[in-house]
Tab-separated table of C-alpha atoms and ligand atoms in Angstrom:
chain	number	residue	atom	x	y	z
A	188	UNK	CA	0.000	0.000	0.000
A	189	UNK	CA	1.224	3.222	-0.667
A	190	UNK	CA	1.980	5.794	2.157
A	191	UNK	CA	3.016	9.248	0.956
A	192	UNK	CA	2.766	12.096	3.993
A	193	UNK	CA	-0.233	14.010	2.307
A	194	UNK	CA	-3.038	12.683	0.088
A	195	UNK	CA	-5.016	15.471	-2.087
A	196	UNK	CA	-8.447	14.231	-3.157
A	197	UNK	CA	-9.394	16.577	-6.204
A	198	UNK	CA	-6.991	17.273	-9.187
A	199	UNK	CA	-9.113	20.607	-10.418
A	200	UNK	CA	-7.188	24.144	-10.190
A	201	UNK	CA	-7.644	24.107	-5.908
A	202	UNK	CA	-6.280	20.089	-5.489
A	203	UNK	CA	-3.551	20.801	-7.678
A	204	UNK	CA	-1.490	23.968	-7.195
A	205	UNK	CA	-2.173	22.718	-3.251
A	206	UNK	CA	-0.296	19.510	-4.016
A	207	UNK	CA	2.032	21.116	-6.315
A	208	UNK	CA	3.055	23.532	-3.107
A	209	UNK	CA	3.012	20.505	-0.340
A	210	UNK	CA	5.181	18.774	-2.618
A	211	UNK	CA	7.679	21.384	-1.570
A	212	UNK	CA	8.144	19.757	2.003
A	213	UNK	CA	6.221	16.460	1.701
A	214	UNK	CA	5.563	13.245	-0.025
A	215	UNK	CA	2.191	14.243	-2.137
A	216	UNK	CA	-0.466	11.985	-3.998
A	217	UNK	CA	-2.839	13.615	-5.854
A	218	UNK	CA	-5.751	11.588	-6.765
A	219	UNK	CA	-8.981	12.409	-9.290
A	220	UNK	CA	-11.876	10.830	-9.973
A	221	UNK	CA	-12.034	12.017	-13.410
A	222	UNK	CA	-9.731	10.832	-16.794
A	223	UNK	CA	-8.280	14.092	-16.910
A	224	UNK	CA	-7.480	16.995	-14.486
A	225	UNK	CA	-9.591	19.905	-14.545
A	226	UNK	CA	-12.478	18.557	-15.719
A	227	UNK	CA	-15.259	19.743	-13.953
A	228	UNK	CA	-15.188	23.358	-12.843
A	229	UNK	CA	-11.695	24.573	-13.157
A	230	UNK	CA	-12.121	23.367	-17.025
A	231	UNK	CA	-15.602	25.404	-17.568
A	232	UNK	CA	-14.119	29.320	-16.028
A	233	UNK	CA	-14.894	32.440	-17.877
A	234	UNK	CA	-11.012	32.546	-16.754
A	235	UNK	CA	-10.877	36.197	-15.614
A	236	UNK	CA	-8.954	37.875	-12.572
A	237	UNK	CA	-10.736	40.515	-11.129
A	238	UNK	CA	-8.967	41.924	-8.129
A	239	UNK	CA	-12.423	43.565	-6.250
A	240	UNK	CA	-14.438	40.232	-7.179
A	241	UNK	CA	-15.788	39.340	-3.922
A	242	UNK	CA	-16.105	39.332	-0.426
A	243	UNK	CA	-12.960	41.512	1.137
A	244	UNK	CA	-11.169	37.844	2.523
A	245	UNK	CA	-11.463	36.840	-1.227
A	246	UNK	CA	-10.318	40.784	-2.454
A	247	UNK	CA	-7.298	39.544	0.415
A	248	UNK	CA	-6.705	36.346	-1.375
A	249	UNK	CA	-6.954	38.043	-5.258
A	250	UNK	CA	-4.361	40.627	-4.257
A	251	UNK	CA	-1.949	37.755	-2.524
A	252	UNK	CA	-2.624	35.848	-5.992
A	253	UNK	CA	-1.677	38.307	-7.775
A	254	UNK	CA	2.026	38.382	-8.449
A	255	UNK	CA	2.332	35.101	-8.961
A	256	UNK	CA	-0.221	34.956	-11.772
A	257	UNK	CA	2.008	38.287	-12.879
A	258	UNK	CA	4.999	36.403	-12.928
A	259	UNK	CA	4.422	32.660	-13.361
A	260	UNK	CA	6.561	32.063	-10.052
A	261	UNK	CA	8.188	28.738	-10.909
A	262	UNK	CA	4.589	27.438	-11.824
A	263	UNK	CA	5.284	29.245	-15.992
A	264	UNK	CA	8.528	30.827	-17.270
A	265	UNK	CA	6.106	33.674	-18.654
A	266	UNK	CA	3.567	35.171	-16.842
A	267	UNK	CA	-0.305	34.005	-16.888
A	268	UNK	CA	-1.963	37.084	-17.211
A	269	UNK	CA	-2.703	39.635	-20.319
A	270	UNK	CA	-4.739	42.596	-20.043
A	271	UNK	CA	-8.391	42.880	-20.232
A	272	UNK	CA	-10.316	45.673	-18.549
A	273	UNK	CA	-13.697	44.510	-16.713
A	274	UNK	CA	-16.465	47.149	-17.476
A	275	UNK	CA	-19.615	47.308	-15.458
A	276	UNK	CA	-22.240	49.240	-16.843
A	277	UNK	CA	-25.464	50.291	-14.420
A	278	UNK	CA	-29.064	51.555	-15.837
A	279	UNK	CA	-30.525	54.577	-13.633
A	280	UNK	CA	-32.284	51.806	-11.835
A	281	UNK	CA	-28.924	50.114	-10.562
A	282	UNK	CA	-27.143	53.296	-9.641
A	283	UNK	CA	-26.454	52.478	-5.864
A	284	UNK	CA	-25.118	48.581	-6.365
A	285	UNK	CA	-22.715	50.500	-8.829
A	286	UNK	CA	-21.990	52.732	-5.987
A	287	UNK	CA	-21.870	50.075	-3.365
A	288	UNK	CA	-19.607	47.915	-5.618
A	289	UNK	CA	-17.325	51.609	-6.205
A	290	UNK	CA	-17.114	51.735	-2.615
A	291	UNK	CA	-15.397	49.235	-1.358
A	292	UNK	CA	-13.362	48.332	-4.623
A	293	UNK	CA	-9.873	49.776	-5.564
A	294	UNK	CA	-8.372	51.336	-8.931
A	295	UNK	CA	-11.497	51.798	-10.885
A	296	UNK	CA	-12.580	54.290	-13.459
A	297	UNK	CA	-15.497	56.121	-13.452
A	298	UNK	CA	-16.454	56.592	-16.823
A	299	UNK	CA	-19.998	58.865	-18.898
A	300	UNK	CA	-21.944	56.330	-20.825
A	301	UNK	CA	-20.072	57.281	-24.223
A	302	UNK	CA	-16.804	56.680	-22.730
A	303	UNK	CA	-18.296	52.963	-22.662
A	304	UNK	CA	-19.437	52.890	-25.609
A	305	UNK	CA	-16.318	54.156	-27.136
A	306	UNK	CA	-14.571	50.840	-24.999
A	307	UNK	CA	-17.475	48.313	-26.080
A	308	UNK	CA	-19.593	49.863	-29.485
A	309	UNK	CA	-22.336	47.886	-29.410
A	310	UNK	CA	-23.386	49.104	-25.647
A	311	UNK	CA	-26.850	50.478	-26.166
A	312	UNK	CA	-26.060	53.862	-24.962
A	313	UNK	CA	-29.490	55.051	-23.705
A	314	UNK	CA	-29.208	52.001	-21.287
A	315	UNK	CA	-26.318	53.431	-19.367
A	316	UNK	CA	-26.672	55.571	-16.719
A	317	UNK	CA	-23.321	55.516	-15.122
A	318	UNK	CA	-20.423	52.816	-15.687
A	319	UNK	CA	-17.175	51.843	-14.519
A	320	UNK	CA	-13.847	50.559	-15.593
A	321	UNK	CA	-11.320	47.984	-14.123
A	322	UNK	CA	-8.676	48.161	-15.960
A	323	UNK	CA	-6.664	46.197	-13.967
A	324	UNK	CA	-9.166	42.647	-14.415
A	325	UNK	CA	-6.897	40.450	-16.629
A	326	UNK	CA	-7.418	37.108	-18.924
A	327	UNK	CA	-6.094	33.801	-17.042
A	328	UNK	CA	-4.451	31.056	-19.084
A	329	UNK	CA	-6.252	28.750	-16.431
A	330	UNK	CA	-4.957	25.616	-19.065
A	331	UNK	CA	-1.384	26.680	-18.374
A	332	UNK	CA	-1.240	27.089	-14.836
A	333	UNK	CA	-3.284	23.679	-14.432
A	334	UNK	CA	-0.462	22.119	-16.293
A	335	UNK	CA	2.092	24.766	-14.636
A	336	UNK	CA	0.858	23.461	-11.491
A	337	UNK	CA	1.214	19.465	-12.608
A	338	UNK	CA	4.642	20.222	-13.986
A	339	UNK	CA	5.720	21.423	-10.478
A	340	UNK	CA	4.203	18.926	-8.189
A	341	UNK	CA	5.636	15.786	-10.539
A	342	UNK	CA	9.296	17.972	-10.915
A	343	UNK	CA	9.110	17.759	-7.176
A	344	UNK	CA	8.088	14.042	-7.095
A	345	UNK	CA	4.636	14.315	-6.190
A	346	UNK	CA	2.495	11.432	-7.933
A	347	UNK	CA	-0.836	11.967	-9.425
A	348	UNK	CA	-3.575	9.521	-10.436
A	349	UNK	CA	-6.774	9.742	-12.694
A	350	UNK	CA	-9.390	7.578	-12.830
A	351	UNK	CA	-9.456	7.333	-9.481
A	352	UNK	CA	-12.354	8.326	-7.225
A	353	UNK	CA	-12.122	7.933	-3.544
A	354	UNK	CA	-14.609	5.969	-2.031
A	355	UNK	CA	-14.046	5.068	1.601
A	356	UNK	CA	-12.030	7.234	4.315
A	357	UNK	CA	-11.401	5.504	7.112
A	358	UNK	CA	-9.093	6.495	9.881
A	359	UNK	CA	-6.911	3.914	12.102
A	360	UNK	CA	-3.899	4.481	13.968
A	361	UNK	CA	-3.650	8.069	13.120
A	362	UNK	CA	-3.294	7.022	9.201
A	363	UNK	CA	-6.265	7.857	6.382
A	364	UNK	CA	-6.980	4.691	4.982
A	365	UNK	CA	-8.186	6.301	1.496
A	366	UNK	CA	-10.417	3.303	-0.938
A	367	UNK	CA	-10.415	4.181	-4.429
A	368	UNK	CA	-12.509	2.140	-6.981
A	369	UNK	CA	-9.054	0.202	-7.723
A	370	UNK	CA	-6.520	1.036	-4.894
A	371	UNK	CA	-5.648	1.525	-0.871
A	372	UNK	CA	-3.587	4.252	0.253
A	373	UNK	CA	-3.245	5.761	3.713
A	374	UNK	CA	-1.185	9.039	5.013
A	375	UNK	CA	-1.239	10.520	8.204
A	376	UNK	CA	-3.440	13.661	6.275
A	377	UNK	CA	-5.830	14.350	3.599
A	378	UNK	CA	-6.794	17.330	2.042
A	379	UNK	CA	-10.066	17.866	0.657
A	380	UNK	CA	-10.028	19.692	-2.325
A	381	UNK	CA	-13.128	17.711	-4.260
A	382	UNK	CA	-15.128	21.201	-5.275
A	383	UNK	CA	-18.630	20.471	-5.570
A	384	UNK	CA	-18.180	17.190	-4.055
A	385	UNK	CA	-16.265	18.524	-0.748
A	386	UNK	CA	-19.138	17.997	2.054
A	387	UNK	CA	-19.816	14.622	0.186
A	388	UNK	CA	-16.016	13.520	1.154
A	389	UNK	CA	-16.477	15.075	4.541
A	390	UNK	CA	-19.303	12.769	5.043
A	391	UNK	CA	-17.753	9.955	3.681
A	392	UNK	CA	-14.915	10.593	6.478
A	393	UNK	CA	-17.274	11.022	9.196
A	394	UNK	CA	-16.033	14.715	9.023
A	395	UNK	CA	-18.957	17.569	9.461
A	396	UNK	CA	-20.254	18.794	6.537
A	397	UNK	CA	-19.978	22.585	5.830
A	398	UNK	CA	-22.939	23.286	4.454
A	399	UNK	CA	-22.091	23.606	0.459
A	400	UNK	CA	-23.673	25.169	-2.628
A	401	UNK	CA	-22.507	23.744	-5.684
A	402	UNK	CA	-24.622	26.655	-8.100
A	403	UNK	CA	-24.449	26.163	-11.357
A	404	UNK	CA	-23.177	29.019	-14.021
A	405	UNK	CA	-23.468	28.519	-17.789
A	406	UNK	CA	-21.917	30.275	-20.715
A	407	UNK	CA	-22.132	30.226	-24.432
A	408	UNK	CA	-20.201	31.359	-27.636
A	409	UNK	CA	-21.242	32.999	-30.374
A	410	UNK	CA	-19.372	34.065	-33.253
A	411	UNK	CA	-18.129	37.803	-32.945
A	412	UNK	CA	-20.495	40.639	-33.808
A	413	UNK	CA	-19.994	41.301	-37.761
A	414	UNK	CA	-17.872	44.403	-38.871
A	415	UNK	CA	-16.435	44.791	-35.039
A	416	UNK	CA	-12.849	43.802	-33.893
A	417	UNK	CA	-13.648	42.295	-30.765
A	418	UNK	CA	-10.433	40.852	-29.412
A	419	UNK	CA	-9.246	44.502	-26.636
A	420	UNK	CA	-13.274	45.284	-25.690
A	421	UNK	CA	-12.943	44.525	-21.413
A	422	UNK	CA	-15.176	42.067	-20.117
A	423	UNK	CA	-18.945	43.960	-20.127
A	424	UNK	CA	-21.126	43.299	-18.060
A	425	UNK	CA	-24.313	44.690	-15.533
A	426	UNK	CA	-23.522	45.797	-12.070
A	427	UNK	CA	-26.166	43.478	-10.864
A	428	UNK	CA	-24.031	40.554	-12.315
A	429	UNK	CA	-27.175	39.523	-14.812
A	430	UNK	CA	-25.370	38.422	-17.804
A	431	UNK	CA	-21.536	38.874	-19.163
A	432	UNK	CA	-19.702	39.087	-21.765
A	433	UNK	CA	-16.008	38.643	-22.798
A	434	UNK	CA	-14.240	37.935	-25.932
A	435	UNK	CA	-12.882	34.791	-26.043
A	436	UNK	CA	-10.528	33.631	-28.780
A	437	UNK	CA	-12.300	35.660	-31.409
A	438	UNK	CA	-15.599	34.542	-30.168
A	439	UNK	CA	-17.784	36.274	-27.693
A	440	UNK	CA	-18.889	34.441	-24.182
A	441	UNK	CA	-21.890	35.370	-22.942
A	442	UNK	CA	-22.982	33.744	-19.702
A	443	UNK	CA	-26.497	34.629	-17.670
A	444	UNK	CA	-24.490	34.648	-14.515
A	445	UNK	CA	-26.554	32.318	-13.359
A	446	UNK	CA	-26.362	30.958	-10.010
A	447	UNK	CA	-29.021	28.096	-9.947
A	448	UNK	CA	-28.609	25.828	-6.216
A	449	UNK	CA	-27.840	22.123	-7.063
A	450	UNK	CA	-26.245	19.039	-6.188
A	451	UNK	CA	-22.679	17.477	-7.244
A	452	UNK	CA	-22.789	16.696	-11.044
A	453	UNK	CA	-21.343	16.686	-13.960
A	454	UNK	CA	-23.293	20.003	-14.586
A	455	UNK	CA	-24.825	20.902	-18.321
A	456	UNK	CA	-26.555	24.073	-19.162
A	457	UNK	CA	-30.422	24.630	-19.077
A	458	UNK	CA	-31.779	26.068	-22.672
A	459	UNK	CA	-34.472	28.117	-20.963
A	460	UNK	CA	-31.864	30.134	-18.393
A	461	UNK	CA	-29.386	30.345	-21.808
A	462	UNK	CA	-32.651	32.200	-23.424
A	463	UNK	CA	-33.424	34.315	-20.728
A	464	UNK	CA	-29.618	35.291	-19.772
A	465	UNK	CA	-28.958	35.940	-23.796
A	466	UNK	CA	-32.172	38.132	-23.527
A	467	UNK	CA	-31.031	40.282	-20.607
A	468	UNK	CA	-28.048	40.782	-22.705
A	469	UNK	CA	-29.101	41.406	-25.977
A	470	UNK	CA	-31.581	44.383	-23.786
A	471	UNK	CA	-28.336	46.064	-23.511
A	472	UNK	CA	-26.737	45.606	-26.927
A	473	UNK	CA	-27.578	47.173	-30.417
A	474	UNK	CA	-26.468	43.633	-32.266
A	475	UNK	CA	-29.078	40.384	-32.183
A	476	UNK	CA	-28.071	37.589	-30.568
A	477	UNK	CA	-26.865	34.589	-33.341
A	478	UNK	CA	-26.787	31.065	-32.735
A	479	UNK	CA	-24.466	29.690	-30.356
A	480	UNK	CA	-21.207	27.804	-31.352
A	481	UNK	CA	-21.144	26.587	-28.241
A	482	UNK	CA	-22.500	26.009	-24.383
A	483	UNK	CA	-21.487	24.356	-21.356
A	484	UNK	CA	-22.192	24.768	-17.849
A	485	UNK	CA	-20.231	24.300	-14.147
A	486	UNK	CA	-20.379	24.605	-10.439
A	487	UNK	CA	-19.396	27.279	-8.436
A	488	UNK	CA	-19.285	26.138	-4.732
A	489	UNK	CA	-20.673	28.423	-2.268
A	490	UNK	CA	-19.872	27.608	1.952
A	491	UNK	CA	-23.047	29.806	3.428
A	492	UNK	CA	-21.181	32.561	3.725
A	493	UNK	CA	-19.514	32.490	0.237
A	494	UNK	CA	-15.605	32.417	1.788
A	495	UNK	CA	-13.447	29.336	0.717
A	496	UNK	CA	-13.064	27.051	3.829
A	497	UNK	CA	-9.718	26.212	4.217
A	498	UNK	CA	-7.622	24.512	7.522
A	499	UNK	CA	-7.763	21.714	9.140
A	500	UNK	CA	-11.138	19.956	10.278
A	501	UNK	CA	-11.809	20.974	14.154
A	502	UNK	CA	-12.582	17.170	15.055
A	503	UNK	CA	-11.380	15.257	12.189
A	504	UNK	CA	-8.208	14.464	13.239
A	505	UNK	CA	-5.591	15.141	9.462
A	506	UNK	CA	-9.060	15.783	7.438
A	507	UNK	CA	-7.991	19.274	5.681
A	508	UNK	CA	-10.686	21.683	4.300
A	509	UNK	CA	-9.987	22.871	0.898
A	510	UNK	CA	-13.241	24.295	-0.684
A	511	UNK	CA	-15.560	26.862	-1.282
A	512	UNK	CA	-13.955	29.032	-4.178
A	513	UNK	CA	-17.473	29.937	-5.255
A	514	UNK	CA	-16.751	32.285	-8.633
A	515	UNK	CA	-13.441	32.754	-7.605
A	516	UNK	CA	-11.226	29.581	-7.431
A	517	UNK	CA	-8.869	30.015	-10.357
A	518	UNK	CA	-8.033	33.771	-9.101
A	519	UNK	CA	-7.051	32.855	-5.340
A	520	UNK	CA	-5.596	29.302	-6.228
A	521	UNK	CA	-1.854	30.697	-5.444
A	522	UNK	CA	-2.510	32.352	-2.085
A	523	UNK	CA	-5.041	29.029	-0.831
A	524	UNK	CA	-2.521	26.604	-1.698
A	525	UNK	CA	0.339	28.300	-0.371
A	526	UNK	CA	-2.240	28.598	2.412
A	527	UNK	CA	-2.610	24.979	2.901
A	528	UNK	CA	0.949	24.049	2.108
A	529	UNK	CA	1.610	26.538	4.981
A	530	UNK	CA	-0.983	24.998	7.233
A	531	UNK	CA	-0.441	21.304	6.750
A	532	UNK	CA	3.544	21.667	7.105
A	533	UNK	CA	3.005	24.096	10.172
A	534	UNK	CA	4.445	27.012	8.723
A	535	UNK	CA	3.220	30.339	9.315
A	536	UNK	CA	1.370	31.314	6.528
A	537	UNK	CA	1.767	34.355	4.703
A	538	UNK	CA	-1.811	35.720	5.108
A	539	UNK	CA	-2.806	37.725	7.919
A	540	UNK	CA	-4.036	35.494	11.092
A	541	UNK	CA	-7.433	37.091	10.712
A	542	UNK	CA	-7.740	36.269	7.275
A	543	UNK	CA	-6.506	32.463	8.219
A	544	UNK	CA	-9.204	32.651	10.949
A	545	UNK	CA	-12.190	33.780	8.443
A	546	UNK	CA	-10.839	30.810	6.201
A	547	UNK	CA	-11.155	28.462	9.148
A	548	UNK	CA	-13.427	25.220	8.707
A	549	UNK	CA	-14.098	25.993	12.959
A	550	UNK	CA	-16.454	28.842	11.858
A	551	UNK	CA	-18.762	25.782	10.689
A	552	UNK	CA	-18.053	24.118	14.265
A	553	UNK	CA	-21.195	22.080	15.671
A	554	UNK	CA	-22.118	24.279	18.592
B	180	LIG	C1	-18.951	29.335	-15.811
B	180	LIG	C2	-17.919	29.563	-14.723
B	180	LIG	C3	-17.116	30.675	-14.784
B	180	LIG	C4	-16.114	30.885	-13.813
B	180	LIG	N1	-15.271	31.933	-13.983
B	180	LIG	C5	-14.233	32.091	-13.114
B	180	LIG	C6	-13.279	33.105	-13.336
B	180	LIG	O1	-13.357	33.839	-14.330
B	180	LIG	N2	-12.259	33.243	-12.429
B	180	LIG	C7	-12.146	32.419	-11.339
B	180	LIG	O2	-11.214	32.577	-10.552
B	180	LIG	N3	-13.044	31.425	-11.131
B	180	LIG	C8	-14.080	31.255	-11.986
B	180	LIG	N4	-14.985	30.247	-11.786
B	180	LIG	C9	-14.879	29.448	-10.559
B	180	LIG	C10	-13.778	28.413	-10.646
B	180	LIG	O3	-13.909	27.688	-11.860
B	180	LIG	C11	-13.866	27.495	-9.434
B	180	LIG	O4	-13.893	28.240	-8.234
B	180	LIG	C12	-12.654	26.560	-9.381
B	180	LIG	O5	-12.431	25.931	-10.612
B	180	LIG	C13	-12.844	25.528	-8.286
B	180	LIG	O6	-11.742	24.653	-8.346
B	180	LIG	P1	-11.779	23.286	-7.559
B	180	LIG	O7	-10.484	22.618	-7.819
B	180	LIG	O8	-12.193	23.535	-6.160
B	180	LIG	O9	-13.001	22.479	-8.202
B	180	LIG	P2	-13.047	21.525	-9.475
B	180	LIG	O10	-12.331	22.097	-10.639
B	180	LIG	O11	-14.469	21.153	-9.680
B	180	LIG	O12	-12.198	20.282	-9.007
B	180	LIG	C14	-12.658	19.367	-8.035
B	180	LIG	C15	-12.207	18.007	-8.487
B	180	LIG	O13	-12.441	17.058	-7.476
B	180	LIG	C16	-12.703	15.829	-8.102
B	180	LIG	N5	-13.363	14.942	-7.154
B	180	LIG	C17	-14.578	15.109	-6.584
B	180	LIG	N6	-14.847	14.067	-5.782
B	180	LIG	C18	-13.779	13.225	-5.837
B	180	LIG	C19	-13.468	11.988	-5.230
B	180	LIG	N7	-14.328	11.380	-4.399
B	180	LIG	N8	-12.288	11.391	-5.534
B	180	LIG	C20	-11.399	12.006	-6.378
B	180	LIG	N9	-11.651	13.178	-6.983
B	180	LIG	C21	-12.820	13.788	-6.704
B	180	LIG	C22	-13.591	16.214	-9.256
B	180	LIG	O14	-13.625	15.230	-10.275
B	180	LIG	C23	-12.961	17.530	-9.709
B	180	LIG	O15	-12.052	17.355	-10.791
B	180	LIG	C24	-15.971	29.984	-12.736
B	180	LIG	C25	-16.795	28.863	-12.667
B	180	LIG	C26	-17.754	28.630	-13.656
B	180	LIG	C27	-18.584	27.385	-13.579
């Protein structure tokens, strides 16, 4: 039976650059249920970085993400960002979530409704009361710092395994027994990094659950708008976070933003939430809407108070949290696995201790 120090259950963007970091200081196994990595959500991302996208622990985590997704850190020899803008645009009725989201953001641009249209030309001007700029948000080559990630954990000897979806967790003389369909391994500690399927592994290990949201989000292409070069318009979108829009590869995503409550699945989107999200959209555009080229769907995971969960398991003895990332799990990846690395090899982590403590699975403590 194999017995490496840590086993990471979950090879999307979260599992990964977590075991690629441990790997640093510890004998890692990263296992996945899946034929490939980053299948499920990590694979389905409008892959964006916005640095004021969420709660202020996540706007902690984006900023302590940041360089490293500037630089590549070890993880790319070039860096994994490229500029994109983010532009929200707010109708009279939406002026104070614009304001609210202004308030507590940094390094945005308050811009008159043509200076938005001048950015994006087929905003419906009349629909735009007030808008503002990000010019900071940023593509993420989420493919290349999945494999960035891979390349570093195997350089540093880590193994990983497909196929492989853990079963049973069982825990006897302070060693994880861990049952896949085909395999036994135990280690002294196991992180759970299984996205959607997190409070389902929990169970599994007699561990609390947290109380998870997998919501699903869907998206579509369509072909760019004829007689417009697409490829520097920002990322558009409502204030209210209704629909939005980015180019992508010389097509244009749209997604409804959805945020539909389900449970852990290999998630597809649903025609009539396309249709009304494309709607809301096209409401604030002067082009139709075409036929798609293309659709999928995936699961954000939300804990109830939409903050990752991250640390080690109040009564589960070596059961580490690694979940949550909601709509923002490719963005904080560096600063949560150097988080965990730091955790699990008792190292004092770079983040602030009351960021570490909002992170904390003890929040979720039975009382
Ligand atoms: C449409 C959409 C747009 C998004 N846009 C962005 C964005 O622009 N920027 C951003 O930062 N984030 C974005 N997100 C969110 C981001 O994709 C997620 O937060 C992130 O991918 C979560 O990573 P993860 O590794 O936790 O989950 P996942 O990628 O889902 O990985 C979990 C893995 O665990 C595996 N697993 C589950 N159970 C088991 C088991 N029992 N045994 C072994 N393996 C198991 C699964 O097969 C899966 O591969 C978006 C999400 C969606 C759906």
């Amino acid at each position: 039976m194999t017995q490496p120090d840590i086993i990471v259950i979950g090879g999307g963007i979260a599992g990964t650059s977590a075991a690629a970091q441990l790997a640093e200081h510890a004998d890692v196994l990263l296992l996945e249920a899946e034929p490939q990595f980053g299948y499920h959500a990590t694979g389905r991302s409008a892959a964006i970085f916005i640095r004021n996208y969420g709660n202020a622990v996540l706007r902690a985590l984006n900023a302590a993400s940041a360089p490293v997704l500037q630089s590549g850190a070890g993880i790319s020899d070039t860096g994994l960002l490229s500029p994109r803008g983010e532009l929200l645009i707010a109708g009279e009725e939406d002026i104070t979530d614009l304001e609210n989201y202004a308030r507590e953001a940094t390094g945005l641009e308050h811009l008159r409704p043509d200076q938005a249209v001048e950015l994006v030309p087929i905003l419906r001007k009349e629909r735009i009361a007030a808008a503002i700029l990000e010019p900071d948000a940023q593509d993420i080559d989420v493919d290349r710092l999945l494999q960035g990630y891979l390349r570093l954990l195997r350089g540093r000897g880590g193994k990983t395994v497909t196929n492989s979806p853990v079963c049973n967790l069982t825990r006897d003389n302070g060693l994880w027994r861990v049952t896949t369909k085909e395999t036994e391994y135990s280690a002294p500690v196991i992180v759970n990094a299984g996205g959607a399927w997190a409070d389902q592994i929990a169970q599994i290990a007699g561990a609390a659950p947290v109380g998870l949201t997998p919501m699903r989000r869907s998206a579509v292409l369509l072909d760019a708008p004829q007689g417009y070069d697409i490829d520097r318009w920002p990322l558009f979108a409502s204030v209210t976070e209704s629909w939005y829009a980015k180019p992508d590869a010389g097509k244009l995503l749209i997604s409804p933003a959805d945020e539909d409550p389900t449970h852990p699945h290999d998630a597809w989107p649903d025609d009539m939430v396309l249709a009304e999200g494309l709607h809301r959209y096209e409401q604030a555009v002067i082009v139709p809407v075409t036929r798609p080229t293309h659709s999928w769907a995936g699961l954000r995971s939300f804990t109830p108070d939409r903050t990752p969960v991250v640390g080690f398991d109040p009564e589960q003895e070596g059961f580490f949290w690694l979940a949550g990332q909601g709509g923002y799990g490719v963005q904080t990846s560096p600063a949560l696995a150097a988080l965990c690395a730091a955790l699990c090899t008792d190292k004092t982590p770079d983040l602030s201790a009351e960021i570490v403590a909002e992170l904390s699975p003890a929040r979720f403590a039975r009382e």
